[in-house]
Coordinates of C-alpha atoms in Angstrom, one line a residue:
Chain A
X1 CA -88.1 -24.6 -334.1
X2 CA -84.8 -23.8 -332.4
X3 CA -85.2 -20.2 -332.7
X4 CA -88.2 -20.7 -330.7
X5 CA -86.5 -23.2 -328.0
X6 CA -83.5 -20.3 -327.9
X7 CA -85.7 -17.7 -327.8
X8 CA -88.5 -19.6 -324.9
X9 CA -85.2 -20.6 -322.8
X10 CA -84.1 -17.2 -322.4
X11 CA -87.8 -15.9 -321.2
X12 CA -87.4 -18.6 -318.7
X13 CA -84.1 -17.6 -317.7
X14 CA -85.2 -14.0 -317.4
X15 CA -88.2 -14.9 -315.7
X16 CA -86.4 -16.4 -313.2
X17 CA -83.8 -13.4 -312.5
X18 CA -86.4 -11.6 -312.1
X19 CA -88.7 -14.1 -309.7
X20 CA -89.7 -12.4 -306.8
X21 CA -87.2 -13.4 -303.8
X22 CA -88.4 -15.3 -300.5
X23 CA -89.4 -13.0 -298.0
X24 CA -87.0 -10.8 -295.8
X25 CA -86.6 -11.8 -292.3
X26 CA -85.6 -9.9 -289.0
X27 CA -84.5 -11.7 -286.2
X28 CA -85.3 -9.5 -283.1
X29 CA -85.2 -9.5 -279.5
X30 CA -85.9 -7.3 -276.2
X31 CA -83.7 -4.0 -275.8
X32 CA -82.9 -5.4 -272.6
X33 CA -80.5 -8.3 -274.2
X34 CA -77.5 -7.1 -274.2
X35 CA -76.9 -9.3 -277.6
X36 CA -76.2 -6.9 -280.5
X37 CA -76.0 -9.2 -283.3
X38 CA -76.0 -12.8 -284.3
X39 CA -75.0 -15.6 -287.0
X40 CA -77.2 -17.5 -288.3
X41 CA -76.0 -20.4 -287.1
X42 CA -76.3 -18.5 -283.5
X43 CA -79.9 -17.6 -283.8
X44 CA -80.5 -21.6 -284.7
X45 CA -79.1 -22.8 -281.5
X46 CA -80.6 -19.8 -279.2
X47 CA -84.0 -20.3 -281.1
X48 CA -83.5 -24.2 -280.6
X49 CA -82.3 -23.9 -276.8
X50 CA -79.3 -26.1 -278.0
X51 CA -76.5 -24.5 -276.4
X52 CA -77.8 -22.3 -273.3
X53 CA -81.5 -22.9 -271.5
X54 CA -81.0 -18.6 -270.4
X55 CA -78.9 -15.7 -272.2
X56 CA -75.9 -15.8 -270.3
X57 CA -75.6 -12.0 -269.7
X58 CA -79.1 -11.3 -269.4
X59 CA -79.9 -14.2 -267.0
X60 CA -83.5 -14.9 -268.2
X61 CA -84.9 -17.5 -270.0
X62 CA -84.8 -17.8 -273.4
X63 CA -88.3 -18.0 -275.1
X64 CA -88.2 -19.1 -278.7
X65 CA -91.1 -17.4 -280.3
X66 CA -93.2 -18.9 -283.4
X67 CA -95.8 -17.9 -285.9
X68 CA -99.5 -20.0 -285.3
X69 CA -99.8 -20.8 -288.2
X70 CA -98.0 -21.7 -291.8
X71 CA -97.1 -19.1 -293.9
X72 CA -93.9 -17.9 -295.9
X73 CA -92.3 -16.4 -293.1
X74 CA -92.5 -19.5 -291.2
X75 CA -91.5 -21.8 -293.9
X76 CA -88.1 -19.0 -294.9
X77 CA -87.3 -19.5 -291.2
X78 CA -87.4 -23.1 -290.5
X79 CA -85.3 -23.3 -294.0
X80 CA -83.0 -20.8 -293.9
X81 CA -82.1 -20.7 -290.2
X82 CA -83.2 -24.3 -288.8
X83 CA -82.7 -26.4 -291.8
X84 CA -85.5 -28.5 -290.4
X85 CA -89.4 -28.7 -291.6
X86 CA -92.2 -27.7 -289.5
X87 CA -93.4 -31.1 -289.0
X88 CA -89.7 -32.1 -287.1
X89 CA -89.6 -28.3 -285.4
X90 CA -92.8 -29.6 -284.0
X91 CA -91.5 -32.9 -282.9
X92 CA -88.2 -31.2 -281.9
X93 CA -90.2 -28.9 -279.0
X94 CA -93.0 -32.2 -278.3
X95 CA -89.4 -34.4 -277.6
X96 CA -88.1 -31.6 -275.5
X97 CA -90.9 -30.9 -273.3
X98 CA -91.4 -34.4 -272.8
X99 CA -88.1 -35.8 -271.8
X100 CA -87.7 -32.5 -269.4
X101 CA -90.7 -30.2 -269.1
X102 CA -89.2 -27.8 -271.6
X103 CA -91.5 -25.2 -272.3
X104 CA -92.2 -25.1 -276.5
X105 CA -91.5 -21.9 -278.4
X106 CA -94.8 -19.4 -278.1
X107 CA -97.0 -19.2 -280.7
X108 CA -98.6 -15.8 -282.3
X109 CA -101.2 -15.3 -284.9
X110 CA -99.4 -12.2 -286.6
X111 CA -96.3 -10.4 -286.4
X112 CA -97.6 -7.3 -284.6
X113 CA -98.4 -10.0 -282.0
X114 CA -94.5 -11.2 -282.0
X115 CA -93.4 -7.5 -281.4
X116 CA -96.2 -7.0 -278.9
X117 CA -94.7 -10.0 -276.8
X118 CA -90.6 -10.0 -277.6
X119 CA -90.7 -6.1 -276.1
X120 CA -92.3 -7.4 -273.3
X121 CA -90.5 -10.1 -272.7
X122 CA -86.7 -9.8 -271.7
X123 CA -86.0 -13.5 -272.7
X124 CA -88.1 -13.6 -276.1
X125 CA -86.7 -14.4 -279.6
X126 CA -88.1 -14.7 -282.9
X127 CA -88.6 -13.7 -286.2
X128 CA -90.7 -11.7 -288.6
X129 CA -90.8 -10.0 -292.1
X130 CA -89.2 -7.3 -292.1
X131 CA -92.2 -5.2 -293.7
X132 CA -93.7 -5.5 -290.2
X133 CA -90.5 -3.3 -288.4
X134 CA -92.3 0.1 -288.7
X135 CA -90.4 2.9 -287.1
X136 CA -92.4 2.2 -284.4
X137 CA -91.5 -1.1 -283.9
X138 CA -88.2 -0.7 -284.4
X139 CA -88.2 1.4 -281.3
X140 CA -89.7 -1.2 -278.9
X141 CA -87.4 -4.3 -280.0
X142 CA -83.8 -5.0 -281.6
X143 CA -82.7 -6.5 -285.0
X144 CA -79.6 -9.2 -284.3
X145 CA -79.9 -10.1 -287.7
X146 CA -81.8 -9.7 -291.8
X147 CA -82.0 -12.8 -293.5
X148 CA -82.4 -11.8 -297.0
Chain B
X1 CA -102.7 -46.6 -254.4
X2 CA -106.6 -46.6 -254.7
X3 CA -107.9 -45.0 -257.0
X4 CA -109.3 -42.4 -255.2
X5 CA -106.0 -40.5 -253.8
X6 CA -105.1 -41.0 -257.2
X7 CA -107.8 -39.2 -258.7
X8 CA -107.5 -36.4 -256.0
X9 CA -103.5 -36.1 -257.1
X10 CA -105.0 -35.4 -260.4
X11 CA -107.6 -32.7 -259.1
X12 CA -105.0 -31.0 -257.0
X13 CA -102.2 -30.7 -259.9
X14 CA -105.0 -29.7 -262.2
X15 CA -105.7 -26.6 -259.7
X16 CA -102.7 -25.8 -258.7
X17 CA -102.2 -25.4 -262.6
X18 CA -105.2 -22.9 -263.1
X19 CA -103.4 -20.6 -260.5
X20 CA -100.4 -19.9 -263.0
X21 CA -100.8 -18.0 -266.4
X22 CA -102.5 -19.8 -269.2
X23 CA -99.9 -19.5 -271.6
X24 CA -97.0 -21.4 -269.3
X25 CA -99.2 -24.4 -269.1
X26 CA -99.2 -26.8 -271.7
X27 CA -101.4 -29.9 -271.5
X28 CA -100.9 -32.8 -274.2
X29 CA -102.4 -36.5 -274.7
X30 CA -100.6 -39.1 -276.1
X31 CA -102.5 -42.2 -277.2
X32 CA -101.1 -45.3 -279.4
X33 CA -104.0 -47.9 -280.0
X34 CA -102.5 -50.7 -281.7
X35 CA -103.8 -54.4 -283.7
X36 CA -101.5 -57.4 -283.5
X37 CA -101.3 -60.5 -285.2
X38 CA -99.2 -63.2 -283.7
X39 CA -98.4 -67.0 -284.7
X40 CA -96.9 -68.6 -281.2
X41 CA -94.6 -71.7 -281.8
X42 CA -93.6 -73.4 -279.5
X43 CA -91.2 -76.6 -279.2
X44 CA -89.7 -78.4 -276.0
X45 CA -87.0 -80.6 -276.8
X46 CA -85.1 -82.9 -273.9
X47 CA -81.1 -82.9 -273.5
X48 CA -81.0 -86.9 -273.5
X49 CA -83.9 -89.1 -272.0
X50 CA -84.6 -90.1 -268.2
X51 CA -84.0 -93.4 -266.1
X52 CA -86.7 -94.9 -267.6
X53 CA -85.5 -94.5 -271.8
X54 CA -88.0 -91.9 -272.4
X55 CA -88.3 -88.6 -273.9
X56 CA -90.6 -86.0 -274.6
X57 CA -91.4 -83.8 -276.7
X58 CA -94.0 -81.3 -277.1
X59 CA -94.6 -79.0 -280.0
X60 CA -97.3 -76.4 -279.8
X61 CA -98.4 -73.9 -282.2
X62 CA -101.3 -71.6 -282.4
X63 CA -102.3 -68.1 -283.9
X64 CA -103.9 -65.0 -282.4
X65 CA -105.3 -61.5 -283.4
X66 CA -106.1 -58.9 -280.6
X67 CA -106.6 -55.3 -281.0
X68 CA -105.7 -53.0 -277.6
X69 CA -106.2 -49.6 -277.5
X70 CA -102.9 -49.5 -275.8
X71 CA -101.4 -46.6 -273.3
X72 CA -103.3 -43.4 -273.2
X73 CA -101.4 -40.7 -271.1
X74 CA -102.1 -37.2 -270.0
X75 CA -99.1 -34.9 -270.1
X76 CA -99.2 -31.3 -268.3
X77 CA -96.2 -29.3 -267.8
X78 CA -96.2 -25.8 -266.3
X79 CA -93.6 -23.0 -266.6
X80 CA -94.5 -21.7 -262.7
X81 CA -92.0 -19.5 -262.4
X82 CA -88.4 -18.1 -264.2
X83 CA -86.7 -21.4 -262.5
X84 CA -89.1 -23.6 -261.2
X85 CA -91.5 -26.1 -263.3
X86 CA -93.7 -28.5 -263.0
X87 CA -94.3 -32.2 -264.7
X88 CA -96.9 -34.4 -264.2
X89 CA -97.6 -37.9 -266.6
X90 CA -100.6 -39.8 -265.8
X91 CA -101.0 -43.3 -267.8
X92 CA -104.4 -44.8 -268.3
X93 CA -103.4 -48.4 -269.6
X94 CA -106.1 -50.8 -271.4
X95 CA -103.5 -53.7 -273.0
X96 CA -103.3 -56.5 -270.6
X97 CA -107.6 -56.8 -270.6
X98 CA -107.9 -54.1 -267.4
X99 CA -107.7 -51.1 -267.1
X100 CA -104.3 -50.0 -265.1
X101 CA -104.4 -46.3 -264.2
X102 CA -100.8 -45.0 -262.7
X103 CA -99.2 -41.7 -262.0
X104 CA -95.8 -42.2 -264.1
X105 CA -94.0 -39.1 -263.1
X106 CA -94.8 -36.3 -261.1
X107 CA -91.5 -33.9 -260.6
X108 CA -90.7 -30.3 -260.3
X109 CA -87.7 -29.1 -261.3
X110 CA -85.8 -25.8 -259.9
X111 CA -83.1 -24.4 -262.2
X112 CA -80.0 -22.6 -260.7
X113 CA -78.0 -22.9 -264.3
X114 CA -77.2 -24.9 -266.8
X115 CA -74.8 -27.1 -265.8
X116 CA -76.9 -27.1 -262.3
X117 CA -80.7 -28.4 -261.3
X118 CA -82.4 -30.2 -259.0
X119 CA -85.3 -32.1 -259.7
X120 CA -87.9 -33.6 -257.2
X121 CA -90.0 -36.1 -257.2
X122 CA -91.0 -39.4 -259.4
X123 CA -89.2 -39.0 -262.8
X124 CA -87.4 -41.2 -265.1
X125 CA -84.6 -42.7 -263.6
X126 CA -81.5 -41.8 -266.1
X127 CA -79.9 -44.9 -267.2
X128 CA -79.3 -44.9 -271.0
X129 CA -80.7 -42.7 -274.3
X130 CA -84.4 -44.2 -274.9
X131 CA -85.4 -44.9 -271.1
X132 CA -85.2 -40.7 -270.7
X133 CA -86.5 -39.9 -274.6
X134 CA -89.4 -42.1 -274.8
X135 CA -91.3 -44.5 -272.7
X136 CA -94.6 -43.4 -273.0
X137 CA -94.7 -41.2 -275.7
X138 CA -94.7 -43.2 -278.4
X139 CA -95.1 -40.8 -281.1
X140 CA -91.7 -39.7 -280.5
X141 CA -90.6 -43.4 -280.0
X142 CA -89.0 -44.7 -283.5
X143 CA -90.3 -48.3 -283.5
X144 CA -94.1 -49.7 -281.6
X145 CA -92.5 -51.2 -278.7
X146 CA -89.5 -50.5 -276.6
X147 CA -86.3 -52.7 -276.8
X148 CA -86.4 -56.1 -274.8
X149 CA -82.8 -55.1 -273.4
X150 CA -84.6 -51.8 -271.5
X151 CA -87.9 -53.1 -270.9
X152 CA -89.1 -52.1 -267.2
X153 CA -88.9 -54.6 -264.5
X154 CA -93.3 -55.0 -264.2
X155 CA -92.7 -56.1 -268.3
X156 CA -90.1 -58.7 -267.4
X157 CA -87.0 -56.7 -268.0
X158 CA -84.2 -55.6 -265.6
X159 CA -84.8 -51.7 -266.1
X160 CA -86.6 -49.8 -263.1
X161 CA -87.3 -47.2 -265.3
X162 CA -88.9 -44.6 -262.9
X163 CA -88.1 -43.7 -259.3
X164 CA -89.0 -41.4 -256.7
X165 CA -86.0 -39.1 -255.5
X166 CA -84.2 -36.2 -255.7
X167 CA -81.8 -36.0 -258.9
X168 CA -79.0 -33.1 -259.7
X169 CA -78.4 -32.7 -262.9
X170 CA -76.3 -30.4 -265.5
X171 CA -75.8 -30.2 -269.4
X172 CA -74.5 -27.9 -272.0
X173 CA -71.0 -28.0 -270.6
X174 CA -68.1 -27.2 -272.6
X175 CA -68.5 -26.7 -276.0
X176 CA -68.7 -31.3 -276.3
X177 CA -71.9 -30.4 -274.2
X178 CA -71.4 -32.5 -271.7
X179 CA -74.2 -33.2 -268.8
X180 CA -74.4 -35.3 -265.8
X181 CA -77.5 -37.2 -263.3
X182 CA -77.5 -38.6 -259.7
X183 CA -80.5 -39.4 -258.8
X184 CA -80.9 -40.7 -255.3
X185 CA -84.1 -42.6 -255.4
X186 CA -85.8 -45.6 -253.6
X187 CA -84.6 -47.7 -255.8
X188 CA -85.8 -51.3 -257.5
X189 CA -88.8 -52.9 -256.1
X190 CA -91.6 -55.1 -257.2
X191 CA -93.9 -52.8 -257.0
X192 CA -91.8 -49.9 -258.7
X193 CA -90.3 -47.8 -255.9
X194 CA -92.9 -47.7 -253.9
X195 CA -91.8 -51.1 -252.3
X196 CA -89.2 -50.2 -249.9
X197 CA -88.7 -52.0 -247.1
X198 CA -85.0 -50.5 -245.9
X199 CA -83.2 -46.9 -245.4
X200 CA -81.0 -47.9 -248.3
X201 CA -81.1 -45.0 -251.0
X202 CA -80.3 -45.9 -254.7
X203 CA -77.6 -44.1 -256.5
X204 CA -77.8 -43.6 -260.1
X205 CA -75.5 -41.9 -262.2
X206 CA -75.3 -40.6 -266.0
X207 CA -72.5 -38.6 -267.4
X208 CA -73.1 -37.7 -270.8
X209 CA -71.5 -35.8 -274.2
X210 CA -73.2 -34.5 -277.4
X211 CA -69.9 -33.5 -279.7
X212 CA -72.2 -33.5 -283.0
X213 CA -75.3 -32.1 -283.1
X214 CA -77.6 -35.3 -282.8
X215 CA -74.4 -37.4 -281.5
X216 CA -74.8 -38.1 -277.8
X217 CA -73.0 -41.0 -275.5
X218 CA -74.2 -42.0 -272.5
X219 CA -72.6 -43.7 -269.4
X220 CA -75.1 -44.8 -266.9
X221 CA -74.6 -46.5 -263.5
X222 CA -77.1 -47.8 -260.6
X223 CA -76.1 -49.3 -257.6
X224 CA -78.8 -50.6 -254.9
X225 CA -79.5 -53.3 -252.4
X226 CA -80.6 -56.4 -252.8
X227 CA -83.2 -57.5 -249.4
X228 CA -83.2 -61.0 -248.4
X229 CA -86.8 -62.4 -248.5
X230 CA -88.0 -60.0 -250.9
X231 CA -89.4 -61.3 -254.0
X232 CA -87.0 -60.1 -256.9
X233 CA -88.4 -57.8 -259.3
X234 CA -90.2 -59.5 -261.9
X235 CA -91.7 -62.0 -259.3
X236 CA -90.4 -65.5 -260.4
X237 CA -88.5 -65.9 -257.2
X238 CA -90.8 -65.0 -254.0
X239 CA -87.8 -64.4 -251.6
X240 CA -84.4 -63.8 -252.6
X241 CA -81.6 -66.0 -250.7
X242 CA -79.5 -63.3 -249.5
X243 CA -78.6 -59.8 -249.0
X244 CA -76.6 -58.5 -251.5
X245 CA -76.0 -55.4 -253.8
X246 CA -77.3 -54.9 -257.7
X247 CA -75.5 -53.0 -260.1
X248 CA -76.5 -52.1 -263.3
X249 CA -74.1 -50.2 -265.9
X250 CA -75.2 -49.2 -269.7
X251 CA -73.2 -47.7 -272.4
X252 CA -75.8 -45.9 -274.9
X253 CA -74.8 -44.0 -278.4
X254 CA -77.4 -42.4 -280.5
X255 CA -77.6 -40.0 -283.6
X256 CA -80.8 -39.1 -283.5
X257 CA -80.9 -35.7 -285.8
X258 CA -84.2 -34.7 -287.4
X259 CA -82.0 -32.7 -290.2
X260 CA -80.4 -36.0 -291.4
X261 CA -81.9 -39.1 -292.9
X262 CA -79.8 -41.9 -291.0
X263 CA -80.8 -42.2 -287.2
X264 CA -79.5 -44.8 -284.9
X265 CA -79.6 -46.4 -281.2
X266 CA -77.2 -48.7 -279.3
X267 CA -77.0 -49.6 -275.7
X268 CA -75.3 -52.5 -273.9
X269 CA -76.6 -53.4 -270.7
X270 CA -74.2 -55.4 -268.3
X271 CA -76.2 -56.2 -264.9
X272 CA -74.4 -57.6 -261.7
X273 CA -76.5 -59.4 -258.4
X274 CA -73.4 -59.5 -256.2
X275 CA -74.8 -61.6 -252.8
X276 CA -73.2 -61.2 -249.7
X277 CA -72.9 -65.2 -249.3
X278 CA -74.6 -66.6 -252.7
X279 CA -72.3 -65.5 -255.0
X280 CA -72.3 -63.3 -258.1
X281 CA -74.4 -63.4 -260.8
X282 CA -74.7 -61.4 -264.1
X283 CA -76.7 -61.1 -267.1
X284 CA -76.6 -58.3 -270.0
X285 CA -78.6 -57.4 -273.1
X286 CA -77.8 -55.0 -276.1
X287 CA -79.9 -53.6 -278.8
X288 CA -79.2 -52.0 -281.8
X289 CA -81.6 -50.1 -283.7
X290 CA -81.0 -47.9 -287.5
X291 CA -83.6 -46.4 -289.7
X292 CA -82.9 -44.5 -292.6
X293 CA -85.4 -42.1 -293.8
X294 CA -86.5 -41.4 -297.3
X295 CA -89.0 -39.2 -298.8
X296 CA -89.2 -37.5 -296.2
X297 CA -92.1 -38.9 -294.3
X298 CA -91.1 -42.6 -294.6
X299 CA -88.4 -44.6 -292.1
X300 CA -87.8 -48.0 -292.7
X301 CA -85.6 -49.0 -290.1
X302 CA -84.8 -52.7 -287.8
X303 CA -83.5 -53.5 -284.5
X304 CA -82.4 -56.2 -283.0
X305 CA -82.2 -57.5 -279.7
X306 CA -79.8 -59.9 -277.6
X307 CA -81.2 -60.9 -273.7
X308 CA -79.1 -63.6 -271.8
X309 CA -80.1 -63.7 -268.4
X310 CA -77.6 -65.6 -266.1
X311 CA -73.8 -65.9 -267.6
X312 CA -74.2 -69.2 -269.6
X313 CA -77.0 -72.1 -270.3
X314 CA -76.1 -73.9 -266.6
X315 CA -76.2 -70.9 -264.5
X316 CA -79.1 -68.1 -263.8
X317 CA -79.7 -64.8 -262.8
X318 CA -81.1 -65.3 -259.0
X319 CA -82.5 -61.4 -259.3
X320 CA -83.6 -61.5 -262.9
X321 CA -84.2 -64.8 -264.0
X322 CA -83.9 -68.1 -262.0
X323 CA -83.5 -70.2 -265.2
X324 CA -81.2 -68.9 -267.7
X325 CA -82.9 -67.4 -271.1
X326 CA -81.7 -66.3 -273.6
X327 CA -83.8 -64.3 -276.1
X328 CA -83.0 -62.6 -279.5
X329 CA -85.2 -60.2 -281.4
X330 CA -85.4 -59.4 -285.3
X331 CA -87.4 -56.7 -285.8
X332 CA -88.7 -54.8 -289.1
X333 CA -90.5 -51.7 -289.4
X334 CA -91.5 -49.0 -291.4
X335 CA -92.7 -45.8 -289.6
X336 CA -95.1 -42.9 -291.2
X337 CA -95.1 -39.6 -290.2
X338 CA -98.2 -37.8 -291.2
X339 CA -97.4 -34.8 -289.2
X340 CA -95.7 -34.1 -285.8
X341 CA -99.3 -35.1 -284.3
X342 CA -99.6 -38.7 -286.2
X343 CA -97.4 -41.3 -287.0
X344 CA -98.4 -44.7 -288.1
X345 CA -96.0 -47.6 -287.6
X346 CA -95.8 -51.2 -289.3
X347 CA -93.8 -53.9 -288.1
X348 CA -92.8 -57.4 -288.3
X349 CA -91.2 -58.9 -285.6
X350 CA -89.2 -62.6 -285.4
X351 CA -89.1 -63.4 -280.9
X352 CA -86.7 -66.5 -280.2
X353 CA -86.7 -67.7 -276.2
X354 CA -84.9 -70.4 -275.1
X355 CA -85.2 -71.3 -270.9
X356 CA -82.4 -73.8 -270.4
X357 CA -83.9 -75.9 -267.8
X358 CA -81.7 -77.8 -265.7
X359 CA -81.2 -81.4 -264.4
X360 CA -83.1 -82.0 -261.3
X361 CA -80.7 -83.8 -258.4
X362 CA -81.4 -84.7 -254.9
X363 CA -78.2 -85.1 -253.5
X364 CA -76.6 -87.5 -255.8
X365 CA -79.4 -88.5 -257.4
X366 CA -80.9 -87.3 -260.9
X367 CA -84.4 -87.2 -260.9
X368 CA -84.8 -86.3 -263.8
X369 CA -82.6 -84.7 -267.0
X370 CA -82.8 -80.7 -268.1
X371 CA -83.9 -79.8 -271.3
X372 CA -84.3 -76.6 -273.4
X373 CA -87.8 -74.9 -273.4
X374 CA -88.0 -73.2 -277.0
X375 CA -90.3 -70.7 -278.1
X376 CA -90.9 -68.8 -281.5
X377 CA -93.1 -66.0 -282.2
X378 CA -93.9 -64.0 -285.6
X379 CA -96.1 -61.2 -285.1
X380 CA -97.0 -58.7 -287.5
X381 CA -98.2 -55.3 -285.6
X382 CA -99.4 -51.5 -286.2
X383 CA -99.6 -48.7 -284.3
X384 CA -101.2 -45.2 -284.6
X385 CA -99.5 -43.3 -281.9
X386 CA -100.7 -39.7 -281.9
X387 CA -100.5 -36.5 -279.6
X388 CA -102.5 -33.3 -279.1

C-alpha cells in the first residue's frame, strides 16, 4: 500500500514536469513603431490604453487588437499580461467607450487575421501564438516581446 | 423637442455613420428592466398642538408591486477620423407610465494630445466619479439606482448631470495621471439646459489624479447664475426671489479596479445658492458605497446615503428645497455578473425623509405650529441590466 502511494505520487509528479506548457505568445506590432521591445507590464498598459491614448514617437493611435473568440491564446494573454478575465476585459473596453467614446480593442477570427491587420496598421497591437510567426510574417510585423 | 426633429437627429447621425468604415463604428443597446416591491410608511407627527389644544396625527401605510421595463438606450460611437470621434446616447424611458424619449448626449470630440481635447456638444457635465462612469449604463453601474446625493435635478436631486457646451479636457499627466475639465455649458435649468433664458455661461471644472491603478480623486466645481423669476430646478418654487449665483463643489474618491475584489465610492457634495439680496443658502449630501467581490462573479456590497437640504431643521434651500429635508438611505445589494453582457442585481433598500415644516406666522401672529412630515420606505428591487 505505501509502495503503491510512493510509487503513484511520483507518476504524478513526473506527469506534471512533463505537462505540456501554456502556449507561447508574441507580442507584435507595425515596423513603423519605432518601439523595439517591451515589459510586460508595458504591453498591459499600451494594450489597455492606461497610460498614453497614441505611441508617443509614432503619433498614431494605439489600437489594441483581440482574438473573436475564446481560445488558449486569449485566455494566456488576459492572465499573463492583463491579470484580468475576459469577462472584466470586456467590461473594461464597454466602461471606456462609454464614459468617452473610446474605441474597443478590434477583434479577429484567427491570427493570420491579426498579422494581416497589425502590418497594416501603424497604431495596432496585439498578440498571437507564436507558431503563427512564419518567416513570412515575421517580415511584415515586429516581436516587442515572447511570453513563454 | 417634438418628436419628429428628434427622430430626424437620429436619421441623420445614423447616416452620417454609414459614410465612415464599418469597423470604426460601434453601435450598443443598453437596457435594465426592473420589478420593485415597496411597503410606503408614512407618519406626520406635530411639534406641540395649535391655539385651539389640538393635534394631529396621521399615519399612513400601504404596499405596492410594479414592474417597469426601465431605461432602454441606444449607444453609437464612431472613430471618424485619427482625432476626431463621434458620440451619440439616445434614451427611450418607459418608468414613470409614459414613454419619455430624449437625446442624452450627442458630442464629438477632437484630440490634439493627451493632456489636450476639446469636446463639443451635449455630454456629461464632469462633476464627480459616477456622474461621468455611469448614468445610463447600468450594466456598468455597481448598484440598481444611482446615489440620492448625485441624482439629476428632473429626479429631485441637485446634479445637472448633462449640458450642452464646449469642454477642454486632459489626462494621463505625470506619471500620478493627472487630468483636468472645463466645460463651459448653458448651465442648470428646469428643463435641463435647454432652458436658458440669459448670456450667462456655466463654468465647470474637474481636476483629477489616478496614483494607483484603480485609485482616482476627483475635485469638481460649478459655478452658474441663479435668474430671478425662474422656477428653481426641481419645480417646487415657480419663481425664485432673486438673482444670485449657485455653486456646487464635490470631492469624489474611488477604487474601482476589476483585478481586485474590494471596490469603493465616496463623494461629498457641498452646494451654495448665494442671492444677491436673500442671503445664502446651502445644502450638501454624501454617499458612500463598498462591495467586495467573492467568487468571482458575486458582489455583495451597501451604500449609504445622507441628503440635508437647507443648513438645519428651521432653514431651507430656496434653489433646492424650500422646506428643509433631510433624507438618509441604507442600501443592500448583491450584484451577479453573468458575463460582461448580463448582470443581475438584488437589492434591499431602507428610505428615511423627514420635511421639517415650519410654523406659519402672519406678522406676529402664529397661525398655526410646524411639524415634522416623516416618511419610511422598504423596497425590495431587481434589475437585469444588459448590453449588446
Amino acid at each position: 500500500m505505501k509502495t503503491t502511494s510512493i510509487l503513484a505520487g511520483l507518476l504524478i509528479m513526473t506527469m506534471t514536469a512533463f505537462a505540456p506548457a501554456g502556449p507561447e505568445l508574441a507580442i507584435i506590432i507595425n515596423k513603423e513603431n519605432p518601439v523595439e521591445k517591451l515589459t510586460t507590464g508595458e504591453v498591459k498598459l499600451y494594450w489597455l490604453r492606461k497610460i498614453k491614448k497614441r505611441w508617443p514617437d509614432l503619433n498614431k493611435n494605439i489600437k489594441p487588437v483581440d482574438r473573436k473568440t475564446k481560445n488558449a491564446d486569449q485566455d494566456a494573454f488576459y492572465a499573463k499580461v492583463l491579470g484580468m478575465s475576459a469577462s472584466d476585459v470586456e467590461t473594461y473596453f464597454n466602461a471606456k467607450q462609454y464614459e468617452s467614446g473610446e474605441k474597443p480593442q478590434d477583434k479577429f477570427a484567427s491570427d493570420a487575421a491579426i498579422i494581416d491587420f497589425i502590418a497594416e496598421e501603424p497604431g495596432a497591437i496585439g498578440f498571437v501564438n507564436i507558431a503563427s510567426l512564419t518567416p513570412e510574417a515575421k517580415a511584415r510585423v515586429k516581436v516587442v516581446l515572447i511570453l513563454q | 423637442m417634438k418628436v419628429f426633429h428628434k427622430i430626424m437627429i437620429i436619421a441623420a447621425l445614423t447616416c452620417s455613420i454609414q459614410l465612415t468604415f464599418a469597423q470604426e463604428t460601434k453601435i450598443r443597446f443598453f437596457g435594465q428592466p426592473e420589478s420593485t416591491t415597496s411597503k410606503i410608511t408614512e407618519t406626520t407627527s406635530f411639534v406641540g398642538v395649535n391655539e385651539f389644544g389640538q393635534y394631529i396625527t396621521k399615519d399612513t401605510s400601504y404596499s405596492k408591486t410594479n414592474f417597469n421595463t426601465g431605461n432602454f438606450v441606444l449607444f453609437v460611437t464612431s472613430q471618424l477620423s485619427e482625432r476626431i470621434s463621434v458620440l451619440s446616447e439616445v434614451s427611450f424611458d418607459n418608468s414613470k407610465n409614459k414613454f419619455d424619449f430624449d437625446v442624452q448626449r450627442l458630442m464629438m470630440r477632437y484630440y490634439v494630445r493627451d493632456y489636450f481635447s476639446v469636446r463639443i456638444g451635449k455630454m456629461f457635465t464632469p462633476i464627480g466619479y459616477w456622474n461621468n462612469q455611469f448614468t445610463l449604463g447600468l450594466v456598468l453601474q455597481p448598484t440598481i439606482q444611482r446615489p440620492m446625493a448625485i441624482r439629476p435635478v428632473s429626479d429631485g436631486g441637485v446634479l445637472q448631470y448633462r449640458d450642452a457646451g464646449i469642454q477642454f479636457e486632459g489626462e494621463n499627466i505625470s506619471p500620478a495621471r493627472l487630468s483636468y475639465k472645463v466645460l463651459l455649458g448653458n448651465g442648470v435649468g428646469y428643463y435641463g439646459s435647454n432652458d436658458k433664458g440669459d448670456n450667462h455661461i456655466a463654468t465647470t471644472v474637474q481636476l483629477g489624479a489616478e496614483p494607483v491603478d484603480g485609485l482616482k480623486i476627483l475635485a469638481s466645481g460649478m459655478l452658474d447664475r441663479i435668474e430671478k423669476g425662474k422656477s428653481n430646478p426641481n419645480g417646487s418654487i415657480s419663481a425664485l426671489p432673486d438673482d444670485g449665483n449657485l455653486q456646487l463643489l464635490v470631492a469624489s474618491v474611488a477604487y474601482m479596479n476589476p483585478e481586485k475584489k474590494v471596490e469603493f465610492i465616496g463623494e461629498l457634495l457641498s452646494q451654495k445658492s448665494r442671492f444677491n439680496t436673500v442671503g445664502t443658502y446651502n445644502s450638501h449630501s454624501y454617499y458612500a458605497y463598498a462591495g467586495y467581490r467573492i467568487a468571482d462573479k458575486i458582489t455583495p456590497y451597501v451604500l449609504y446615503n445622507s441628503t440635508q437640504a437647507g443648513e438645519s431643521k428651521t432653514t431651507g434651500d430656496p434653489y433646492f428645497s424650500p422646506i428643509p429635508v433631510k433624507i438618509e438611505l441604507w442600501t443592500l445589494g448583491v450584484r451577479y455578473k453573468i458575463n460582461s453582457s448580463f448582470v443581475g442585481k438584488l437589492e434591499y433598500e431602507v428610505n428615511n425623509q423627514k420635511y421639517f415644516y415650519q410654523d406659519i406666522t402672519m406678522g406676529t401672529v402664529k397661525l398655526d405650529d410646524g411639524f415634522t412630515n416623516t416618511a419610511r420606505t422598504s423596497s425590495v428591487r431587481m434589475q437585469l441590466a444588459f448590453v449588446f
